[in-house]
Short mmCIF file of C-alpha atoms and ligand atoms in Angstrom, two decimals:
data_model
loop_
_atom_site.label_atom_id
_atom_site.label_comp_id
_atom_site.label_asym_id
_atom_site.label_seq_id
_atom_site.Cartn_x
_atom_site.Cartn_y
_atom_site.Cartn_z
CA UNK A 3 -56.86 -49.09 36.93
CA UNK A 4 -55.07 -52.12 37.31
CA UNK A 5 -51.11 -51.43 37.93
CA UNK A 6 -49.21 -52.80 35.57
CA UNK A 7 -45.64 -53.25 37.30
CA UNK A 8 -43.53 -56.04 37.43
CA UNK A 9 -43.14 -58.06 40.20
CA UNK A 10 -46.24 -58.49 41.29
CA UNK A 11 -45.99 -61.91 41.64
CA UNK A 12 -43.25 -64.30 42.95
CA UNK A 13 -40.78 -64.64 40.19
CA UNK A 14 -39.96 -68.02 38.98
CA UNK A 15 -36.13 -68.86 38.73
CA UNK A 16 -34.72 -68.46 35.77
CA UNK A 17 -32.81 -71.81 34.49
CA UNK A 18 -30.57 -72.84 31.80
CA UNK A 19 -31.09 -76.21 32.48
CA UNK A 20 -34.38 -76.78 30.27
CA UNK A 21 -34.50 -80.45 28.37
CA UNK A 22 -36.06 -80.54 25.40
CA UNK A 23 -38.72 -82.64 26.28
CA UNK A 24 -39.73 -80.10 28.69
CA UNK A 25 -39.99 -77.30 25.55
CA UNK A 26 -41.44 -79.92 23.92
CA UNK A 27 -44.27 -80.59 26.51
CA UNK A 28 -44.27 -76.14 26.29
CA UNK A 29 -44.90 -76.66 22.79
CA UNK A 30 -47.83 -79.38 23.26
CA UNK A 31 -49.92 -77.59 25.41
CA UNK A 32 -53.36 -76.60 24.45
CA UNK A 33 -52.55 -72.87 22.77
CA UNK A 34 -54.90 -71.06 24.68
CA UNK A 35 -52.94 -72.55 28.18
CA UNK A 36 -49.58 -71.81 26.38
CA UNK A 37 -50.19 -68.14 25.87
CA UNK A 38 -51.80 -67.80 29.68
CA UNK A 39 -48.33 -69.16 31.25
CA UNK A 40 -46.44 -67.34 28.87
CA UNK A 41 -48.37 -64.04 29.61
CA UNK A 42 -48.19 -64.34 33.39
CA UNK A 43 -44.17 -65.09 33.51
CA UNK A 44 -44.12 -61.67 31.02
CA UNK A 45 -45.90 -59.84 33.73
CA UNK A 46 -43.76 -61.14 36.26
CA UNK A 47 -40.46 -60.28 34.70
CA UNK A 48 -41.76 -56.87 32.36
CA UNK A 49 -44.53 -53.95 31.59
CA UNK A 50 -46.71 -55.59 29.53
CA UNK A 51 -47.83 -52.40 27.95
CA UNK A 52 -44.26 -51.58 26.97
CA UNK A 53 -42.73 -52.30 24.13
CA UNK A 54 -38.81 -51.45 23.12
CA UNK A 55 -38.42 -49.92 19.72
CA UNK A 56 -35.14 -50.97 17.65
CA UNK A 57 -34.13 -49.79 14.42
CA UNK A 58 -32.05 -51.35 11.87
CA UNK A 59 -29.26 -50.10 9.12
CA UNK A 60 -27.38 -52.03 6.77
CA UNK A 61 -24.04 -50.24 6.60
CA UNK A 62 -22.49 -53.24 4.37
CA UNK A 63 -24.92 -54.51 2.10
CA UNK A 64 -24.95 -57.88 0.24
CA UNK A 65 -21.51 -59.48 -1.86
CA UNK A 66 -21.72 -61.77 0.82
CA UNK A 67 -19.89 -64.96 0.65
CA UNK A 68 -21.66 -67.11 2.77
CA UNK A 69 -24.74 -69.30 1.67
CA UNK A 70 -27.52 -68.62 4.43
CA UNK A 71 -30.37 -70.59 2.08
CA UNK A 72 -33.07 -67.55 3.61
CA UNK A 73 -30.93 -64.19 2.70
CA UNK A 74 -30.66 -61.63 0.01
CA UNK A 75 -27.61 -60.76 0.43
CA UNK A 76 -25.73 -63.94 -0.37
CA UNK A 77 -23.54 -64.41 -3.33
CA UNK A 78 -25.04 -67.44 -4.07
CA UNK A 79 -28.79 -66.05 -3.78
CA UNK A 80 -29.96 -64.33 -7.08
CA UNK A 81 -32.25 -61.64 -5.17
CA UNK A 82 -30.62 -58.73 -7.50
CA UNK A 83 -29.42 -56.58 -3.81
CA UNK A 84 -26.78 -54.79 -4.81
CA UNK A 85 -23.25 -54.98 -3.29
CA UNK A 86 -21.81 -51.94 -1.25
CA UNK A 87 -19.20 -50.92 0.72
CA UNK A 88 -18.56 -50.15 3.96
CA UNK A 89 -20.79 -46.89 5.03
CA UNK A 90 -19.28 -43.84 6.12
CA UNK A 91 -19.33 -42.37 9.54
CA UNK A 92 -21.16 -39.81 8.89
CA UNK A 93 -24.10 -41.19 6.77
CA UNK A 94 -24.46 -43.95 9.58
CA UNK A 95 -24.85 -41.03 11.72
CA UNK A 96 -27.17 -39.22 10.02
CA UNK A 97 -29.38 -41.92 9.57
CA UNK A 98 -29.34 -42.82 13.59
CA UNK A 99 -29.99 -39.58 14.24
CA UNK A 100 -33.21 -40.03 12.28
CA UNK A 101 -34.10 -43.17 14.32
CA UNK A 102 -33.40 -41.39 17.88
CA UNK A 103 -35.84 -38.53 16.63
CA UNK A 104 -38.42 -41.29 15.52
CA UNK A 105 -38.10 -42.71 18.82
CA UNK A 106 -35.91 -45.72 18.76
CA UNK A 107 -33.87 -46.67 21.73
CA UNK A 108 -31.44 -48.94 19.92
CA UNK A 109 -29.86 -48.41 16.68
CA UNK A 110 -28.77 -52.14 15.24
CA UNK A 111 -26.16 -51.77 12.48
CA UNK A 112 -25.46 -55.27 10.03
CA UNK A 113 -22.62 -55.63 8.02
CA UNK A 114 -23.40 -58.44 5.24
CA UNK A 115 -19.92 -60.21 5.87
CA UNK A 116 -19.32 -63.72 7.52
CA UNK A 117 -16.42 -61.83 9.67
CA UNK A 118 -15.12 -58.77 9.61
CA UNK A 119 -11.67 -57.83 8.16
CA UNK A 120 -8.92 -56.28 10.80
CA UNK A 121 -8.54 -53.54 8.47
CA UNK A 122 -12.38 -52.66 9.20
CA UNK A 123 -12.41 -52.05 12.42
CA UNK A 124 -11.38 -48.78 12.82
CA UNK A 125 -13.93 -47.69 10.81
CA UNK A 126 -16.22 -49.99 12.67
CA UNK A 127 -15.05 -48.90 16.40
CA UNK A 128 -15.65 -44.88 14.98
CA UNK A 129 -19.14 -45.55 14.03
CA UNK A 130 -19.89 -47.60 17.38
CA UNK A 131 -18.69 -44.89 19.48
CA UNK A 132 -20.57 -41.83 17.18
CA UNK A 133 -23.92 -43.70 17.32
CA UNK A 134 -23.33 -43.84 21.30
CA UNK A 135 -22.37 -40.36 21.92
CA UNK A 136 -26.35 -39.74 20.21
CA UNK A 137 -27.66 -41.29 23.53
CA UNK A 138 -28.78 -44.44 21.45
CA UNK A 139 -28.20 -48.07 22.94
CA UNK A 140 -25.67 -49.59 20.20
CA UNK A 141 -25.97 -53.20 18.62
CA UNK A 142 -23.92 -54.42 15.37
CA UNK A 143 -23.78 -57.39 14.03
CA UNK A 144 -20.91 -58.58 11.64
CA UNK A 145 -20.76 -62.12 11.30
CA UNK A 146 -18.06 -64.34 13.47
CA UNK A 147 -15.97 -62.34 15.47
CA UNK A 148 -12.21 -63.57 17.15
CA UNK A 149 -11.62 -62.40 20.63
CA UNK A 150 -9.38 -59.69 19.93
CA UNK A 151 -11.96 -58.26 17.62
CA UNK A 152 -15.01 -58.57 19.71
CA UNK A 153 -12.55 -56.79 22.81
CA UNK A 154 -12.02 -53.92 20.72
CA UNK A 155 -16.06 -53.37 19.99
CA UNK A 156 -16.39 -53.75 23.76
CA UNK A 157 -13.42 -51.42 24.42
CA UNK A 158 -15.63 -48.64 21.79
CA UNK A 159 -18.59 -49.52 24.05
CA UNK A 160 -20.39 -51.61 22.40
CA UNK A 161 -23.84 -52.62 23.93
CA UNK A 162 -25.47 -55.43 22.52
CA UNK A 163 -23.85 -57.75 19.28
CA UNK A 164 -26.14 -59.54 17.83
CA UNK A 165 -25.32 -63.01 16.28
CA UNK A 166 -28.43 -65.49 15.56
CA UNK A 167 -28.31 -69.26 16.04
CA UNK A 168 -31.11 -69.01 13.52
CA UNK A 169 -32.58 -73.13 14.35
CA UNK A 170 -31.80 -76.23 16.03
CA UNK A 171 -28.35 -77.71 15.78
CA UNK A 172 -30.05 -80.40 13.46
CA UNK A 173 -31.49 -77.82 10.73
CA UNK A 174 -28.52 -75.40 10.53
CA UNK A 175 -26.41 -77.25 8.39
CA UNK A 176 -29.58 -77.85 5.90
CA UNK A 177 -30.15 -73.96 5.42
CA UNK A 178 -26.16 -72.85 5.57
CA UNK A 179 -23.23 -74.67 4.30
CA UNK A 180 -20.40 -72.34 4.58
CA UNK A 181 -19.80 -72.47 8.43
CA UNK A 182 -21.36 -74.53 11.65
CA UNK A 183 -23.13 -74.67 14.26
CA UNK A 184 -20.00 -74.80 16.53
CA UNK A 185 -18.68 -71.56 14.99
CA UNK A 186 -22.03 -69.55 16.49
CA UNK A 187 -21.35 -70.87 19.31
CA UNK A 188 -17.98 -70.31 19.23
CA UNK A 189 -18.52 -66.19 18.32
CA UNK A 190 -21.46 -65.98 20.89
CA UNK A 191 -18.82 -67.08 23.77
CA UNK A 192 -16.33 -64.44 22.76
CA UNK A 193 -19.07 -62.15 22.63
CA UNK A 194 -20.12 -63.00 26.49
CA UNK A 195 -16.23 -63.04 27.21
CA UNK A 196 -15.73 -59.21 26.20
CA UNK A 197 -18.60 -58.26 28.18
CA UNK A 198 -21.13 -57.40 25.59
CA UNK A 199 -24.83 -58.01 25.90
CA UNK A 200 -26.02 -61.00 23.40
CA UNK A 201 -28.76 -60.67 21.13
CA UNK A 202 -29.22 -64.13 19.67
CA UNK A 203 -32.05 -65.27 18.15
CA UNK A 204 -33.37 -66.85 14.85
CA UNK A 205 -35.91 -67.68 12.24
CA UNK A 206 -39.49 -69.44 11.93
CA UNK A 207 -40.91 -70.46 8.82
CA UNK A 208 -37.44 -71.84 6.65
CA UNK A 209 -39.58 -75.20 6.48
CA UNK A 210 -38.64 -76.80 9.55
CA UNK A 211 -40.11 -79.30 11.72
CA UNK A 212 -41.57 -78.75 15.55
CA UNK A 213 -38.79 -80.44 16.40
CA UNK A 214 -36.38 -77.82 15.21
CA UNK A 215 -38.22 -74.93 16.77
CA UNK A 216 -38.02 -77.12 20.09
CA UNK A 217 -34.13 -77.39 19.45
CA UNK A 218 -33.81 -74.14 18.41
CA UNK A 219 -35.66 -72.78 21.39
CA UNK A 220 -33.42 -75.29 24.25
CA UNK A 221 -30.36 -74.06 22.11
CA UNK A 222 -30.96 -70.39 23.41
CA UNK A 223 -32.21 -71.49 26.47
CA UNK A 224 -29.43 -73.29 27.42
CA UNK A 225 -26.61 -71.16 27.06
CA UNK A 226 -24.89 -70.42 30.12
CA UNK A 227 -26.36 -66.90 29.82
CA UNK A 228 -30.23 -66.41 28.28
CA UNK A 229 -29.44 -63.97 25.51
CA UNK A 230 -30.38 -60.23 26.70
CA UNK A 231 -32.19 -60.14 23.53
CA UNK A 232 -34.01 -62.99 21.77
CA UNK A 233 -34.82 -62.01 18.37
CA UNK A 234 -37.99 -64.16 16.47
CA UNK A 235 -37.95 -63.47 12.58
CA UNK A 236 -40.52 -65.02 10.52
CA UNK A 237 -38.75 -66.09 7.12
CA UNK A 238 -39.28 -63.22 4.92
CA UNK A 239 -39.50 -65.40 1.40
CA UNK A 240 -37.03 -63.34 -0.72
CA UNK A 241 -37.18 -64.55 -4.98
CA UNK A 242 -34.04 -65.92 -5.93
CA UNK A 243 -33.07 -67.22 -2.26
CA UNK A 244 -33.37 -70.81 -1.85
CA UNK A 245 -35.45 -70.94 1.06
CA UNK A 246 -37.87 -68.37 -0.62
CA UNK A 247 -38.25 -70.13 -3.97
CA UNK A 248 -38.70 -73.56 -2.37
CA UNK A 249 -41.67 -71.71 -0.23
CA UNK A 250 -42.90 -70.04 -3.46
CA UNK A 251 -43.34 -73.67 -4.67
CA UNK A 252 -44.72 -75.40 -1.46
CA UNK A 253 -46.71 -72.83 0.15
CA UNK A 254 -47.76 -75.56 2.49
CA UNK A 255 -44.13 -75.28 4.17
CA UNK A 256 -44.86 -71.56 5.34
CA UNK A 257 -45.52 -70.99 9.04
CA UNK A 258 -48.61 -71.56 10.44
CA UNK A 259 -49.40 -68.25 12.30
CA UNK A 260 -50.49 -70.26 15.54
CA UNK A 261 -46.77 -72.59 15.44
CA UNK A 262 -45.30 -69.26 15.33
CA UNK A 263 -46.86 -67.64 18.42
CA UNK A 264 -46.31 -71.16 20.29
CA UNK A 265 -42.68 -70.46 19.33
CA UNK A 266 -42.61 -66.59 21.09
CA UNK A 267 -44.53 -68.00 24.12
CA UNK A 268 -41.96 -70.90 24.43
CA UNK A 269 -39.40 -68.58 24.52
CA UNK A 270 -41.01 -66.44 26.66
CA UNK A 271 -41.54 -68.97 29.42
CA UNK A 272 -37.85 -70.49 29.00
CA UNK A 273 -35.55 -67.10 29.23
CA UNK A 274 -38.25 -64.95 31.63
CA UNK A 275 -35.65 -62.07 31.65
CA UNK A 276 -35.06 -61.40 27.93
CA UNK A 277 -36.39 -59.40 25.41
CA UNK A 278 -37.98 -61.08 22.78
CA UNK A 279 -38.04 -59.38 19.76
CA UNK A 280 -40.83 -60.36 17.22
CA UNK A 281 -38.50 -58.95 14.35
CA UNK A 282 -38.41 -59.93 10.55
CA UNK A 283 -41.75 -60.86 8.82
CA UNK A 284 -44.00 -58.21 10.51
CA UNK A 285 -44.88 -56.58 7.37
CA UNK A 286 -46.97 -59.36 6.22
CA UNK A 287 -48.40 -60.28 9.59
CA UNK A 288 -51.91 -59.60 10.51
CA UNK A 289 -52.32 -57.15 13.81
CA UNK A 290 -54.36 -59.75 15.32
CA UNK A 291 -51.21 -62.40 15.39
CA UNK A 292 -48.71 -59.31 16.49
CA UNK A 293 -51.35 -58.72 19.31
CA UNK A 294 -50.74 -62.56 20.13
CA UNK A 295 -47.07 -62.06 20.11
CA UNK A 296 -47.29 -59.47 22.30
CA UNK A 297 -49.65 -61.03 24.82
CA UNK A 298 -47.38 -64.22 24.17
CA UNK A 299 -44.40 -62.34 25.63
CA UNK A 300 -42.89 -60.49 23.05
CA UNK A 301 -41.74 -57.03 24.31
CA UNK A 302 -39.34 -55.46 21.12
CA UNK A 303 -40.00 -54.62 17.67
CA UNK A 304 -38.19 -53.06 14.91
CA UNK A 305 -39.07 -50.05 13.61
CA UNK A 306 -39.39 -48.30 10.27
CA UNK A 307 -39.54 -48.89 6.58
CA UNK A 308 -36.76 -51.29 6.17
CA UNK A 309 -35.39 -54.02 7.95
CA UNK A 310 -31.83 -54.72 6.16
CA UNK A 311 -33.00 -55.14 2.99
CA UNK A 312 -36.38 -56.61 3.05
CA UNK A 313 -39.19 -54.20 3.90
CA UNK A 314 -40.79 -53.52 7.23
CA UNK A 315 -44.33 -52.47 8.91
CA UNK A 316 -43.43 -48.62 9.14
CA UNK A 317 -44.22 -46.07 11.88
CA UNK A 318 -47.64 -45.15 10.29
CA UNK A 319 -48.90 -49.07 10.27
CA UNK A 320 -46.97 -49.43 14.61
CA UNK A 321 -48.68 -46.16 15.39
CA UNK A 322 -52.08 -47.12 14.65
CA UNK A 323 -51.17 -50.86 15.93
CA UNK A 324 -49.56 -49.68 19.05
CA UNK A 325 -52.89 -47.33 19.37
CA UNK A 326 -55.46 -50.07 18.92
CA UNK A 327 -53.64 -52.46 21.22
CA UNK A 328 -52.66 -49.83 23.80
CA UNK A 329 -49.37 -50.30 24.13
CA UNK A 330 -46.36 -47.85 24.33
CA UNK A 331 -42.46 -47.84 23.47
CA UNK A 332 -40.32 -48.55 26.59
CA UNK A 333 -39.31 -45.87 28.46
N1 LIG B 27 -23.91 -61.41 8.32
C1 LIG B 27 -24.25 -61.41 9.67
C2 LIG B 27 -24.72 -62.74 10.19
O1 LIG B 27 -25.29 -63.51 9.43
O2 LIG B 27 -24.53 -63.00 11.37
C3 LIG B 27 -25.26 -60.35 10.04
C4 LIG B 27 -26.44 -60.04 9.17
S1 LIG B 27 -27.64 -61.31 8.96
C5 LIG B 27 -28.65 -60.65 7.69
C6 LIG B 27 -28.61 -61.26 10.46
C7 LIG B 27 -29.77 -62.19 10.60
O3 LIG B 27 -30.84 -61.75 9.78
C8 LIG B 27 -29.62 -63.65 10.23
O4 LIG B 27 -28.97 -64.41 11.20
C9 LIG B 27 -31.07 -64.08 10.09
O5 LIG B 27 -31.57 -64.52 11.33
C10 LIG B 27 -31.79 -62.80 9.69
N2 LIG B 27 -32.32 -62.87 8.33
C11 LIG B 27 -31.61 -62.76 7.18
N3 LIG B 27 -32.42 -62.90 6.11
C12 LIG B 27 -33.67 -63.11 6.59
C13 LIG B 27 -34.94 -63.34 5.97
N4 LIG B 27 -35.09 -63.40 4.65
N5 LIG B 27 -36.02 -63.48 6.78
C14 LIG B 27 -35.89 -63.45 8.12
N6 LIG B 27 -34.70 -63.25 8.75
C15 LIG B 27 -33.62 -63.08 8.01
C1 LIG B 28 -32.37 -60.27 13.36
O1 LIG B 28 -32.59 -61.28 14.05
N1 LIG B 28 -33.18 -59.80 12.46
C2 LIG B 28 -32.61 -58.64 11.79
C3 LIG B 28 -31.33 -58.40 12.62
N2 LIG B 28 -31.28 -59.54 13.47
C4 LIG B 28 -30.05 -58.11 11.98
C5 LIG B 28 -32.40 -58.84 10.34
C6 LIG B 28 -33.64 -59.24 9.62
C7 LIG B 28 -33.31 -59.30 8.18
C8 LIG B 28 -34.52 -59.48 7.34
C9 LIG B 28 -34.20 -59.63 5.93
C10 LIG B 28 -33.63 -58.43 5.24
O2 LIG B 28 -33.91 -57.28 5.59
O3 LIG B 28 -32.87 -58.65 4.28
FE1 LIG B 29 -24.09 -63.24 4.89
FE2 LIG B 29 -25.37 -62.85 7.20
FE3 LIG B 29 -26.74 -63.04 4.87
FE4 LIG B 29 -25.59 -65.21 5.89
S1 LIG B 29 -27.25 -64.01 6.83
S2 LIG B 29 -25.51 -64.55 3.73
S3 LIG B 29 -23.76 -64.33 6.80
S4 LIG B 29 -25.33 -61.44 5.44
#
């Protein structure tokens, strides 16, 4: 059999100087040419038969002040999620324990704030460093994040934090209101400062242009670090969000399967080295599009029932998919 390593071929640079009319051009290309380039740099850069497996918690669900237009767990959303408070240690533990023994490498904890309070992060720091004594790669994500506060997760040893740009520069202010651009940015820098891995990503399908997934995709690419982890959510329409009800009434706005495997590839091609996670939206997304995905580049998943709040493909539906496609977690 064909190996399957890495490496076998010279590997491009990587760059952080990509214009946009280059990811534009990416973008342009005829699909079936798109998903060839993208495919060989994922071979040159990754096993293509191996797939990471990341599971998700919410250990601070919804009562959230800020107005995301896409998420349930806004005040401002009327998606009935129910507030809660802050988790305890040892129920976040239990339930990463359950993850490790299904499998999952990383254990991704979310916190529905827009920043944490000072007077969290003990609590915060105890569960980072119990989830890592499991033998589980650690990744939280909390909303902004000062430089003192994003030290201390580092100094509990803190692997990844994940904090999503979520579209271009030009969109973000149409889908959130309460904060910028500039203050992502801003988080994201402290992040890289304290010496944790970034997992930055976003989300297809809120009703944006080409143009936005272009600027969304040079946004990430251009950082003066690729993100270790690139996540790709397809807008999960939630009832009583704004960006779900205004999809619920133009159905013609929601993501054309193809625009959203153009989108993995470009990112693919752009940021060789990370992992890009085809993340929210699985549940409702045909195996034959995840198998594009995955020949597109994509090399991470989430596992389980439940994503945060929204529901997920499940073991049972990823073991028969990873069967049929013959793929494997990463080892
Ligand atoms: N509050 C923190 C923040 O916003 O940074 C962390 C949690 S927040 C739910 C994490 C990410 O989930 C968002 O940046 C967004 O990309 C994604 N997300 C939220 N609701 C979604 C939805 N309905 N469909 C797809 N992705 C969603
Ligand atoms: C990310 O990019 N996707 C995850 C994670 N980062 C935190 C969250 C997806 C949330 C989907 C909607 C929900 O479960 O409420
Ligand atoms: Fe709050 Fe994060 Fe949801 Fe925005 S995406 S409303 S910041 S939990």
């Amino acid at each position: 059999m064909a190996s399957l390593e890495p490496q076998e071929r010279a590997a491009p640079a990587i760059r952080t100087d990509w214009t946009r009319e280059e990811i534009a051009s990416l973008f342009d290309l005829p699909f079936t040419e798109l998903v060839f380039r993208a495919a060989g740099i994922h071979r040159a850069h990754h096993r293509p038969d191996e797939v990471q497996l990341c599971t998700l918690l919410s250990i601070k669900t919804g009562g959230c002040p800020e107005d995301c237009g896409y998420c349930s767990q806004s005040v401002h959303a009327d998606s009935g999620v129910e507030a809660t408070k802050l988790m305890d240690v040892r129920a976040v533990l239990q339930s990463a324990a359950r993850a490790r023994d299904a499998g999952s490498q990383r254990f991704c904890m979310g916190a529905a704030w827009r920043n944490p309070k000072d007077r969290d992060m003990p609590a915060i720091v105890e569960i980072v460093k119990g989830v890592r004594a499991m033998g589980l790669e650690t990744c939280m994500t909390l909303g902004m994040l000062t430089r003192d506060q994003a030290d201390q997760l580092a100094e509990a040893g803190l692997d990844y934090y994940n904090h999503n740009i979520d579209s271009s520069p030009e969109y973000y202010e149409r889908a959130i209101t309460t904060r910028s651009f500039e203050d992502r940015l801003e988080t994201l820098a402290h992040v890289r400062e304290a010496g944790i891995a970034v997992c930055s990503g976003g989300i297809v399908g809120m009703g944006e242009t080409r143009d936005d997934r272009v600027g969304f995709v040079h946004a990430l690419a251009t950082l003066p670090r690729h993100p270790e982890s690139v996540p790709v959510n397809a807008l999960v329409p939630v009832k009583g969000t704004v960006l779900g009800d205004m999809l619920a009434d133009t159905p013609l706005a929601q993501i054309d399967d193809i625009e959203f495997v153009r989108t993995v590839a470009a990112a693919r091609i752009t940021m060789p080295e990370s992992m890009v996670r085809l993340s929210a939206g699985r549940e409702s997304m045909a195996d034959t599009v995840q198998a594009l995905c995955f020949l597109a580049g994509a090399n991470s998943i989430f596992t389980g029932d439940t994503l945060l709040t929204a529901p997920n493909a499940g073991d049972d539906a990823d073991t028969a998919l990873f069967g049929k496609l013959g793929l494997k977690p990463q080892t």
